[in-house]
PDB file of C-alpha atoms in Angstrom:
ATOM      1  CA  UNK A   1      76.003  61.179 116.908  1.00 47.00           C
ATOM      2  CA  UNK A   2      74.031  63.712 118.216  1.00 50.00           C
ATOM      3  CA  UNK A   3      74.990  65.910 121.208  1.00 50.00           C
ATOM      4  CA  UNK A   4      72.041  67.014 124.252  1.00 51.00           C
ATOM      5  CA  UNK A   5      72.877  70.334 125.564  1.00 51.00           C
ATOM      6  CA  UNK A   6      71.346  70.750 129.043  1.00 51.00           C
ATOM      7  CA  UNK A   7      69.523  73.981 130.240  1.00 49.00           C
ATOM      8  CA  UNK A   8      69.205  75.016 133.976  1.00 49.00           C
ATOM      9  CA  UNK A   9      67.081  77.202 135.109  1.00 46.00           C
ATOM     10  CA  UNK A  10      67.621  79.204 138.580  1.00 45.00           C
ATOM     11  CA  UNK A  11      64.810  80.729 140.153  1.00 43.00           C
ATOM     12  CA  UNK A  12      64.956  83.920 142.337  1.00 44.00           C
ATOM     13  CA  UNK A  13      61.704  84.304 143.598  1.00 41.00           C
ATOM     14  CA  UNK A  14      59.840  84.638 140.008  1.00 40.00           C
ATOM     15  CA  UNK A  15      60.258  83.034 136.405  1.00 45.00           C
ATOM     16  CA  UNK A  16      61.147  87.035 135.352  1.00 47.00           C
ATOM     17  CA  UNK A  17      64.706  86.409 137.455  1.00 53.00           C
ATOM     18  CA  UNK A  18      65.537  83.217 135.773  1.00 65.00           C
ATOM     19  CA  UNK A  19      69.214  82.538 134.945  1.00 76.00           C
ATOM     20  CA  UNK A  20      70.098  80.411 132.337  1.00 82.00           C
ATOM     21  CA  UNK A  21      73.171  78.004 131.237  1.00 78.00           C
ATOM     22  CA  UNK A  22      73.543  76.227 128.041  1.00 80.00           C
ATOM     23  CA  UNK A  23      76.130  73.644 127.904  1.00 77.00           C
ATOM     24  CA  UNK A  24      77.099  70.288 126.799  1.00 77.00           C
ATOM     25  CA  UNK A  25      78.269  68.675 129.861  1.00 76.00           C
ATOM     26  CA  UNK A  26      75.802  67.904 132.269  1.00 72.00           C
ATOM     27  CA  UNK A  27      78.104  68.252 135.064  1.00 73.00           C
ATOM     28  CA  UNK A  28      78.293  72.142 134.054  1.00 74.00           C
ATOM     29  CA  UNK A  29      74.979  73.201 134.123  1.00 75.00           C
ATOM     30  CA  UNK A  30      75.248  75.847 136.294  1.00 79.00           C
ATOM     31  CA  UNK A  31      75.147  79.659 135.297  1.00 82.00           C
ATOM     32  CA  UNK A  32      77.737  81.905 136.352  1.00 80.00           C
ATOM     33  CA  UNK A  33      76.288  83.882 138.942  1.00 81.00           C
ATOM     34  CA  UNK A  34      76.451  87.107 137.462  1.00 80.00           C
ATOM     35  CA  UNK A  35      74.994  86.055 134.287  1.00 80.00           C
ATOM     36  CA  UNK A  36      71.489  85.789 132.489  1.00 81.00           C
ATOM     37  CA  UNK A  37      72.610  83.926 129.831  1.00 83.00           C
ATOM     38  CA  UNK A  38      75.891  81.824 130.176  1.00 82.00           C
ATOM     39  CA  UNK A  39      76.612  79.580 127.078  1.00 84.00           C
ATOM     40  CA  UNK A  40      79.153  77.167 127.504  1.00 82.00           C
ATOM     41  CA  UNK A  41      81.461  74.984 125.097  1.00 80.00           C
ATOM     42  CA  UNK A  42      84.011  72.285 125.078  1.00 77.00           C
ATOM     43  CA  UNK A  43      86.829  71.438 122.696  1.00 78.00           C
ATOM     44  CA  UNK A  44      86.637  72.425 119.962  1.00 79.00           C
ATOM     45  CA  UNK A  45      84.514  75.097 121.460  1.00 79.00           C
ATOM     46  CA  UNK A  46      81.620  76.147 118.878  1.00 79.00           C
ATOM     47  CA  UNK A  47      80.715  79.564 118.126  1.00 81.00           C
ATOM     48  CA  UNK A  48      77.293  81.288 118.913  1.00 82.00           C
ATOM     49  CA  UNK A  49      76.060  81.928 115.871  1.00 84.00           C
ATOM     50  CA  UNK A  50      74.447  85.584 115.285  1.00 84.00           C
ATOM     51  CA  UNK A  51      71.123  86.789 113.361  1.00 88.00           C
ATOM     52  CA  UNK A  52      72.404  86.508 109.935  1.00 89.00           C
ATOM     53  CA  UNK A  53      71.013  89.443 107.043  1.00 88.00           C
ATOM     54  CA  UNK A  54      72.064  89.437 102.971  1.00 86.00           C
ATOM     55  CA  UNK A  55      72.751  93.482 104.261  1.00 84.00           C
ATOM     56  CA  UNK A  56      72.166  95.367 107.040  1.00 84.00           C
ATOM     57  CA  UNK A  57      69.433  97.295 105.371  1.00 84.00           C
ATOM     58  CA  UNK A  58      67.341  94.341 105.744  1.00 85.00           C
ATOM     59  CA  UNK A  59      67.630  94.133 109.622  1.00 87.00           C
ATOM     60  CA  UNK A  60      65.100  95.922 111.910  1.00 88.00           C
ATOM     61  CA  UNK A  61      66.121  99.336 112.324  1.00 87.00           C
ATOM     62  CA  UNK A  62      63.890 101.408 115.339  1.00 89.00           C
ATOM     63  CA  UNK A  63      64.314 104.795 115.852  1.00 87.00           C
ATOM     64  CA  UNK A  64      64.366 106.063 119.312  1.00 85.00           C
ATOM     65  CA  UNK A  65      64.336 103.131 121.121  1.00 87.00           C
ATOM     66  CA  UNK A  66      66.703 102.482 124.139  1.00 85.00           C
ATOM     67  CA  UNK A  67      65.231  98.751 124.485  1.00 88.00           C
ATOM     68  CA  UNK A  68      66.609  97.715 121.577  1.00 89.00           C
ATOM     69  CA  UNK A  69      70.509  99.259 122.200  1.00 87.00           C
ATOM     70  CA  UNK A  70      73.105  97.110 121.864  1.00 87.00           C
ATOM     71  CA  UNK A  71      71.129  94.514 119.350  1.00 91.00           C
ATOM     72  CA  UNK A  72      73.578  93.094 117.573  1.00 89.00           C
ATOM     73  CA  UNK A  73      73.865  91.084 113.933  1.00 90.00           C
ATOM     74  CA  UNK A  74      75.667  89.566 110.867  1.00 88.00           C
ATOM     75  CA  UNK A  75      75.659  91.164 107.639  1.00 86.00           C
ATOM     76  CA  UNK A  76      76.584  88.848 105.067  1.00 82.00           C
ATOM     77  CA  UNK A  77      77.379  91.915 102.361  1.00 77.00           C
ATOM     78  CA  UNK A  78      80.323  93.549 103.830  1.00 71.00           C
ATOM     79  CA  UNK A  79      81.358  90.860 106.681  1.00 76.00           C
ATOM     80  CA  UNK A  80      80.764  93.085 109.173  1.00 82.00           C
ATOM     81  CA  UNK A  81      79.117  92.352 113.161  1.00 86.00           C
ATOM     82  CA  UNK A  82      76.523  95.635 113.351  1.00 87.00           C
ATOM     83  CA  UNK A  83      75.494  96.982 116.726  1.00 88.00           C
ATOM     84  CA  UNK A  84      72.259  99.312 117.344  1.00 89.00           C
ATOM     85  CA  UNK A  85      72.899 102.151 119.068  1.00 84.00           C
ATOM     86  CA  UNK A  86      68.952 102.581 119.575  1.00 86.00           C
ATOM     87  CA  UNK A  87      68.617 104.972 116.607  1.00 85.00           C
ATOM     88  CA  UNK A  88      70.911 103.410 113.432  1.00 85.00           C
ATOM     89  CA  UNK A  89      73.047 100.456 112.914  1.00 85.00           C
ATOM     90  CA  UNK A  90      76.846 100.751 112.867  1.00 82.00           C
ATOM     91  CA  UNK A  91      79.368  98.439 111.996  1.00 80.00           C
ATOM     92  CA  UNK A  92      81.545  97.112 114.811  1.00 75.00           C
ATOM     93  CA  UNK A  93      84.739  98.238 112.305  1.00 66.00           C
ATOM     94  CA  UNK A  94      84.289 101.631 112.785  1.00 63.00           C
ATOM     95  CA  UNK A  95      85.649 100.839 116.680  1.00 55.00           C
ATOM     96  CA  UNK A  96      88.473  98.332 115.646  1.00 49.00           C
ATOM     97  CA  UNK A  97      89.867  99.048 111.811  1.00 45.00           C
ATOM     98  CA  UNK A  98      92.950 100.885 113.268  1.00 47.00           C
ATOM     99  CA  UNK A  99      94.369  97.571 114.657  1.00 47.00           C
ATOM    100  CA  UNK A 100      96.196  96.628 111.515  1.00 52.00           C
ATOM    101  CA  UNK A 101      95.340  98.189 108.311  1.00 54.00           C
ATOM    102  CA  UNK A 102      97.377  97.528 105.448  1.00 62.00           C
ATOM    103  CA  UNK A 103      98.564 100.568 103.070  1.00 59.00           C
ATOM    104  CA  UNK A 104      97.150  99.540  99.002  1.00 68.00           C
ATOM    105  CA  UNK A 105      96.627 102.799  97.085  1.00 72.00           C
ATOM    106  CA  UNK A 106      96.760 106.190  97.009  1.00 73.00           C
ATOM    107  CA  UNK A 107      94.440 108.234  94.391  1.00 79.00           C
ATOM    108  CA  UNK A 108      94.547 112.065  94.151  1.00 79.00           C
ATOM    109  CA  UNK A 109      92.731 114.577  92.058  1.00 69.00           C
ATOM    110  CA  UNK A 110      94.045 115.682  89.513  1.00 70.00           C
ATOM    111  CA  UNK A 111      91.604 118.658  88.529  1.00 80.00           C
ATOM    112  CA  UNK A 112      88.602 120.455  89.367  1.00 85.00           C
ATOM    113  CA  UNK A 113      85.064 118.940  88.686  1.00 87.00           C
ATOM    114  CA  UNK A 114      82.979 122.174  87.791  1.00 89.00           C
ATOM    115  CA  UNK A 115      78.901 121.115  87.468  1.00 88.00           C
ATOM    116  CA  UNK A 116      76.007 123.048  86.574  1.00 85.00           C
ATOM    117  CA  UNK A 117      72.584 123.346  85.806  1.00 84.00           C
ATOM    118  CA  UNK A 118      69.922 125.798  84.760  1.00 78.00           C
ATOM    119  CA  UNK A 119      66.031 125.061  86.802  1.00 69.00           C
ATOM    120  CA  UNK A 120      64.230 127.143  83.858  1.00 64.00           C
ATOM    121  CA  UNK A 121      60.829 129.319  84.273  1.00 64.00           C
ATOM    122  CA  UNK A 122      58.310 126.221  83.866  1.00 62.00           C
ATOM    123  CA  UNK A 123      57.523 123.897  86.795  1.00 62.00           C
ATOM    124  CA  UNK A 124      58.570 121.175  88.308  1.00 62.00           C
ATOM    125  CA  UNK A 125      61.672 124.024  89.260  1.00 69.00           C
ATOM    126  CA  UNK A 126      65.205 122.954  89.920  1.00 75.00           C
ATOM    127  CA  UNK A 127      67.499 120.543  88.328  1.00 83.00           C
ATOM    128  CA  UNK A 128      70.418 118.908  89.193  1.00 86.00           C
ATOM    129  CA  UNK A 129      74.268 117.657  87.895  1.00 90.00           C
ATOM    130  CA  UNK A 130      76.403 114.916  88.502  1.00 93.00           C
ATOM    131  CA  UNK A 131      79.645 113.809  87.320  1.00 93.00           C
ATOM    132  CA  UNK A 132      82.945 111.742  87.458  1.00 92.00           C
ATOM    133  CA  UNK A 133      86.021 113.066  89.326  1.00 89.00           C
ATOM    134  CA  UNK A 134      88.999 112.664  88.038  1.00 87.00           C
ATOM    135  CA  UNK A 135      91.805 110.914  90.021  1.00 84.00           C
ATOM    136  CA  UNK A 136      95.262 110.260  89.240  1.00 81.00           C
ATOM    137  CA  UNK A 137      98.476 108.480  90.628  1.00 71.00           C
ATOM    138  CA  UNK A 138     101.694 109.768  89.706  1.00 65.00           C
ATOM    139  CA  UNK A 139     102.420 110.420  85.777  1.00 62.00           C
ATOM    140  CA  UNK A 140     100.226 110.615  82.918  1.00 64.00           C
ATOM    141  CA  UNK A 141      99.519 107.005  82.560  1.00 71.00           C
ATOM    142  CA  UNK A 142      97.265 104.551  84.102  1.00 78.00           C
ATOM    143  CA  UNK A 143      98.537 102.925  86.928  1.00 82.00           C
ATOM    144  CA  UNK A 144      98.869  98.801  87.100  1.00 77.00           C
ATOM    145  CA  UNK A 145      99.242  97.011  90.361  1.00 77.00           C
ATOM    146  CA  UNK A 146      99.154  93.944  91.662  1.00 80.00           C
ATOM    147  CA  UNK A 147      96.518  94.973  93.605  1.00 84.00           C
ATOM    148  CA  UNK A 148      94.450  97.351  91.991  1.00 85.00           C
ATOM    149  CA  UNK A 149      94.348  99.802  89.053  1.00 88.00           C
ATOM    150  CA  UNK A 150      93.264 102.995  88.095  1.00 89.00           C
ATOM    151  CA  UNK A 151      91.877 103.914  84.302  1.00 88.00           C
ATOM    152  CA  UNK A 152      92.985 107.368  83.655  1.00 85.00           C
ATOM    153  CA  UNK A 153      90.120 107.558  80.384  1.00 87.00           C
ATOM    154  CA  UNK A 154      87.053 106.431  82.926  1.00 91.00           C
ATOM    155  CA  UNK A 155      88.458 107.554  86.615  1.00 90.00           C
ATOM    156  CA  UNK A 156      87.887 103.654  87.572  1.00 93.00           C
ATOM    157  CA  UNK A 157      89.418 101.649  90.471  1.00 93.00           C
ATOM    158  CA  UNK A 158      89.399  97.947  89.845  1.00 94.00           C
ATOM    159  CA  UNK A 159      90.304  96.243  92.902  1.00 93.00           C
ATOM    160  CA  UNK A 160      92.249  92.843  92.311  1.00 91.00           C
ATOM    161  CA  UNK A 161      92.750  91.006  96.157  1.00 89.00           C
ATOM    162  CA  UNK A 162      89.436  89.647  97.820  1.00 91.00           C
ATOM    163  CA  UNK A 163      89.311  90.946 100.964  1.00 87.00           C
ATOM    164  CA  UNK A 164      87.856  93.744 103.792  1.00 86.00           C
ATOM    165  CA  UNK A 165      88.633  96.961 102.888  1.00 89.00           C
ATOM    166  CA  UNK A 166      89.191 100.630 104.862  1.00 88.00           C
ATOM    167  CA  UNK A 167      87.995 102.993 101.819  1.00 91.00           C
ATOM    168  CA  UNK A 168      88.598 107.001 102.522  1.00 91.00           C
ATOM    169  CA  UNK A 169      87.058 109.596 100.032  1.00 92.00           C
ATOM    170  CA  UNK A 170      87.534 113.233 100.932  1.00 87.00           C
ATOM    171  CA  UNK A 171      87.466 116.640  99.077  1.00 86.00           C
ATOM    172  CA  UNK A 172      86.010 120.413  99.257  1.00 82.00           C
ATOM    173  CA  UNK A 173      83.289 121.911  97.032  1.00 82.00           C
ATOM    174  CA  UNK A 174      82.403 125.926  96.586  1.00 77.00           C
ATOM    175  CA  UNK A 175      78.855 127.198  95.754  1.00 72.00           C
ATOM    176  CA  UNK A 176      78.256 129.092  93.022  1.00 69.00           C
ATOM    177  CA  UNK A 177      75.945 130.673  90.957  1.00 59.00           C
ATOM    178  CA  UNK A 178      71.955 131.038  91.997  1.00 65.00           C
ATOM    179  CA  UNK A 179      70.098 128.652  94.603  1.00 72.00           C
ATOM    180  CA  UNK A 180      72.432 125.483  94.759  1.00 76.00           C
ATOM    181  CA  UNK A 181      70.560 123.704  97.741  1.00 79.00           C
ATOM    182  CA  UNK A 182      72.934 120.659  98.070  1.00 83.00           C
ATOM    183  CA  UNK A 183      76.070 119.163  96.887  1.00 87.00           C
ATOM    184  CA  UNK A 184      77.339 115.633  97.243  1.00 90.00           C
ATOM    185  CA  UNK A 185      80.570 113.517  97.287  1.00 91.00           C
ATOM    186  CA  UNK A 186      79.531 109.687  96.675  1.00 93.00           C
ATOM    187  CA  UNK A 187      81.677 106.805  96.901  1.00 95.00           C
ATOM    188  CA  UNK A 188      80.305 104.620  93.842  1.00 96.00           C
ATOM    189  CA  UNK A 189      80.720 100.894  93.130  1.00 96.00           C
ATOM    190  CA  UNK A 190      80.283  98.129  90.288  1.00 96.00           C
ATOM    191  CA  UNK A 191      80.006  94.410  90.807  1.00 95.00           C
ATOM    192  CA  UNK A 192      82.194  92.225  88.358  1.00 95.00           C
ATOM    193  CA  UNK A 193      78.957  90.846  86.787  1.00 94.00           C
ATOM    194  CA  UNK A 194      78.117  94.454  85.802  1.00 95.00           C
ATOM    195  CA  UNK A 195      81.240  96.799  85.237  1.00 94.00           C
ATOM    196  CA  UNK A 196      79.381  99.756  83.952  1.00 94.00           C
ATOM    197  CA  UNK A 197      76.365  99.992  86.731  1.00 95.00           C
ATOM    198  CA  UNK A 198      77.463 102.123  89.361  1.00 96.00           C
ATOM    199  CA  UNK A 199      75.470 102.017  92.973  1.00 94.00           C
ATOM    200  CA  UNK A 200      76.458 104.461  95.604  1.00 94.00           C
ATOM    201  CA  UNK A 201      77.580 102.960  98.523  1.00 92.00           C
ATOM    202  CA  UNK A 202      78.571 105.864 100.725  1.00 92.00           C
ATOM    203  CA  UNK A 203      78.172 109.359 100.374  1.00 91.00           C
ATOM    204  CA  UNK A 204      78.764 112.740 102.608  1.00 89.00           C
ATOM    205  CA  UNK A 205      76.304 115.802 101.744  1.00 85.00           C
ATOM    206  CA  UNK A 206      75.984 119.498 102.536  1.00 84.00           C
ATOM    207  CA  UNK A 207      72.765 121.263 102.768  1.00 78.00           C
ATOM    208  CA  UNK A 208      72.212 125.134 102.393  1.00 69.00           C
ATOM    209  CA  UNK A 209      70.017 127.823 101.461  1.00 59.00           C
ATOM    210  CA  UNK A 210      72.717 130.471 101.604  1.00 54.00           C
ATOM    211  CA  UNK A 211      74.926 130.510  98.272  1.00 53.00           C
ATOM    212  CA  UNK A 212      77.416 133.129 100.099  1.00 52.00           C
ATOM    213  CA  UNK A 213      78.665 130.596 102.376  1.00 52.00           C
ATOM    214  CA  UNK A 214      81.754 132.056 102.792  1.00 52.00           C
ATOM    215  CA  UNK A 215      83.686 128.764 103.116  1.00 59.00           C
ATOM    216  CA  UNK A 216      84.179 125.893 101.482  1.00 71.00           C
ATOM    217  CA  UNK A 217      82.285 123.299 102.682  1.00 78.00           C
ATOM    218  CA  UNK A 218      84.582 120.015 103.314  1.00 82.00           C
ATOM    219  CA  UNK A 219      83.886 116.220 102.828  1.00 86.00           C
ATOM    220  CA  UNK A 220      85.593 113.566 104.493  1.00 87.00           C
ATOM    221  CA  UNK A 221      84.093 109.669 104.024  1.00 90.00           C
ATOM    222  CA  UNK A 222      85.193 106.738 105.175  1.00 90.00           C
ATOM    223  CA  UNK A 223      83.020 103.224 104.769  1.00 90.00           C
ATOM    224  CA  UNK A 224      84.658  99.390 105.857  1.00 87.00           C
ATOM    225  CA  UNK A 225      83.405  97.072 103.055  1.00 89.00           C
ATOM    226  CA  UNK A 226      84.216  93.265 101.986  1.00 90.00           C
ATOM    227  CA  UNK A 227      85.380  93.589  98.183  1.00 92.00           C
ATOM    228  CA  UNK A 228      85.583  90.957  95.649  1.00 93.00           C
ATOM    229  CA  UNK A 229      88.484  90.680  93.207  1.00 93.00           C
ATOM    230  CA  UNK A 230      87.168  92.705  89.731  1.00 94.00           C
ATOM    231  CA  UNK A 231      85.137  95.204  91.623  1.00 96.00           C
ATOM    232  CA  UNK A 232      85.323  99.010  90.322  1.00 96.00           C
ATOM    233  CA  UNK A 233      85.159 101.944  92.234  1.00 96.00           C
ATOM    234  CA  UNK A 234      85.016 105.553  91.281  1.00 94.00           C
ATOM    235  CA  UNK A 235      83.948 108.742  93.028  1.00 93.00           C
ATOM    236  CA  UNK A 236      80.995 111.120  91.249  1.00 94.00           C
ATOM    237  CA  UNK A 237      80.213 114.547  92.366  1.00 92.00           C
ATOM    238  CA  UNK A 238      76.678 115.727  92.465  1.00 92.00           C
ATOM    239  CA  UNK A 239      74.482 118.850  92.596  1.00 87.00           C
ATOM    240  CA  UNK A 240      70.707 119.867  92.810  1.00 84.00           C
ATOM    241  CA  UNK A 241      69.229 123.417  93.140  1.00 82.00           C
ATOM    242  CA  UNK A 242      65.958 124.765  93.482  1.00 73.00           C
ATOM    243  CA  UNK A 243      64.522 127.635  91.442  1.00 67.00           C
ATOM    244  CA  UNK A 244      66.796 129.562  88.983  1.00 60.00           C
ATOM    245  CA  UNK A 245      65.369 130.460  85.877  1.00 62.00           C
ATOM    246  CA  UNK A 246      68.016 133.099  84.765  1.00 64.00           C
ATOM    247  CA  UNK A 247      71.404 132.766  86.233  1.00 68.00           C
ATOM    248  CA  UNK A 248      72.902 128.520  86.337  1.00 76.00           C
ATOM    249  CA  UNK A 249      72.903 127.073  89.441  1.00 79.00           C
ATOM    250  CA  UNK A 250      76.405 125.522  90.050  1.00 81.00           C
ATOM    251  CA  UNK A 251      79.448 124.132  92.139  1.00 84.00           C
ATOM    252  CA  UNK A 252      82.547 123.372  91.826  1.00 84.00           C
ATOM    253  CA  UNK A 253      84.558 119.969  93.474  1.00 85.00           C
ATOM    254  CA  UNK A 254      88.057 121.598  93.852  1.00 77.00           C
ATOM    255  CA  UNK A 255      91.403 120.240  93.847  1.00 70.00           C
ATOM    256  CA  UNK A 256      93.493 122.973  96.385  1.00 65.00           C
ATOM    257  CA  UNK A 257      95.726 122.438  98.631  1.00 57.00           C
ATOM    258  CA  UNK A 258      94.676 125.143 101.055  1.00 61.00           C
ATOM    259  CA  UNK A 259      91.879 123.178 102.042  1.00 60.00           C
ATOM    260  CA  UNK A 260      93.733 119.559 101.254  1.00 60.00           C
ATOM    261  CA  UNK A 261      93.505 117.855  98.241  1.00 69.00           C
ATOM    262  CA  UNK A 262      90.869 115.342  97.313  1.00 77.00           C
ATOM    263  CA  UNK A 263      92.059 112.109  97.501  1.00 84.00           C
ATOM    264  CA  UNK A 264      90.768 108.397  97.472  1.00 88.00           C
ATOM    265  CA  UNK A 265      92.501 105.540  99.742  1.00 88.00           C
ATOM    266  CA  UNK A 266      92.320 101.860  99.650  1.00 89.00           C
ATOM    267  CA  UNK A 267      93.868 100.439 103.134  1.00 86.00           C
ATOM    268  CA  UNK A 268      93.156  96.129 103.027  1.00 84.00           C
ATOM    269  CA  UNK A 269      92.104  95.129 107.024  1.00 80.00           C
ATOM    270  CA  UNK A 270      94.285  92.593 108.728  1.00 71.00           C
ATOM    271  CA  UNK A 271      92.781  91.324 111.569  1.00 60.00           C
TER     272      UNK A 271
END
């Protein structure tokens, strides 16, 4: 049997001022007074249902525009409510993952990643390096859990529970060598239909023109996703440099403990 929900309309002075109530009963048609919109529901109450996107990327996304603050939708990829601060989405976890996340997994590094890469004297100039880094969990052996595991020969995470997960990357790179413009840490991940295709999913960057930073630039990364049971996940270094024909361009992803040592956690969100 179908169900007529009833809207009322109150006027103050022009249509622009219009309050409106949405409800089932006719007897409670009226807004609350300090409402525009005032949606009402009896038992079993039903849910407003939100603008719903395969990923967030595919959701209108203004810049610079304080209109549109506070928009709010549904991404189906991660399971995550977004808000729009008027410039970029952001998930709603980012406010609320501390209430209960579960410890899973640990991952540290084990050793440095050192890349490199030479731009050469012929146009287009620059080049650029990427590569795997190594983690490890305690001992030399790969470690099998219940709820994930860790390949010590391919520096893969598979992930074994369904569920939303808290992921934190971190670690510090140097600069060395001639012209090394940017460096990456990326967060990389591989659906269980293809095991071997890594996307990034989350990455942190530093930029520079100056070689002789004189620090170590850190990265600390942190992403909320919804993972399926059989996903991979494994962290890659990268590098690109501009011109440098005679001396490699290069960096190095260390693994110090005067600047903290990379690491890679898996916390599971209870909500």
């Amino acid at each position: 049997m179908k169900k007529h929900y009833f809207i009322s309309l109150v006027m103050y002075g022009a249509l622009w001022h219009a309050q409106i109530a949405i409800a089932p009963n006719p007897s409670d048609h009226d807004p609350h007074q300090n409402s525009i919109l005032d949606v009402k529901s009896t038992t079993p109450s039903k849910a407003v249902l939100l603008p719903v996107v395969s990923q967030i990327i595919d959701a209108a996304d203004p810049d610079n525009d304080n209109n549109y603050r506070g928009a709010i939708a549904y991404s189906k990829n991660n399971a995550t409510i977004y808000e729009h601060d008027g410039t970029n989405w952001s998930s709603i976890y980012n406010y609320v993952v501390e209430v209960r996340p579960q410890y899973f997994a640990h991952f540290s590094r084990s050793t440095n990643l050192n890349l490199s890469c030479n731009g050469g004297f012929l146009p287009p100039y620059g080049c650029s390096a990427s590569g795997i880094i190594s983690l490890t969990n305690a001992g030399s052996s790969d470690f099998q859990g219940s709820s994930m595991n860790l390949s010590l020969a391919s520096n893969v995470v598979t992930v074994n529970e369904t569920g939303l997960y808290r992921i934190t990357y971190r670690s510090y790179a140097t600069f060395n060598g001639l012209n090394t413009n940017e460096i990456q840490l990326r967060l990389q991940k591989a659906a269980v239909a293809t095991p071997t295709v890594f996307s990034t999913i989350d990455s942190k960057s530093f930029t520079s023109a100056n070689d002789n930073l004189g620090y170590s630039p850190v990265f600390n990364g942190s992403i909320v996703i919804q993972v399926n049971a059989g996903e991979k996940f494994r962290l890659q270094g990268f590098m690109q440099s501009g011109f440098s024909p005679l001396v490699n361009s290069s960096t190095s992803f260390q693994n110090n403990n005067t600047y903290g040592a990379g690491e890679l956690i898996f916390e599971k969100i209870v909500l």
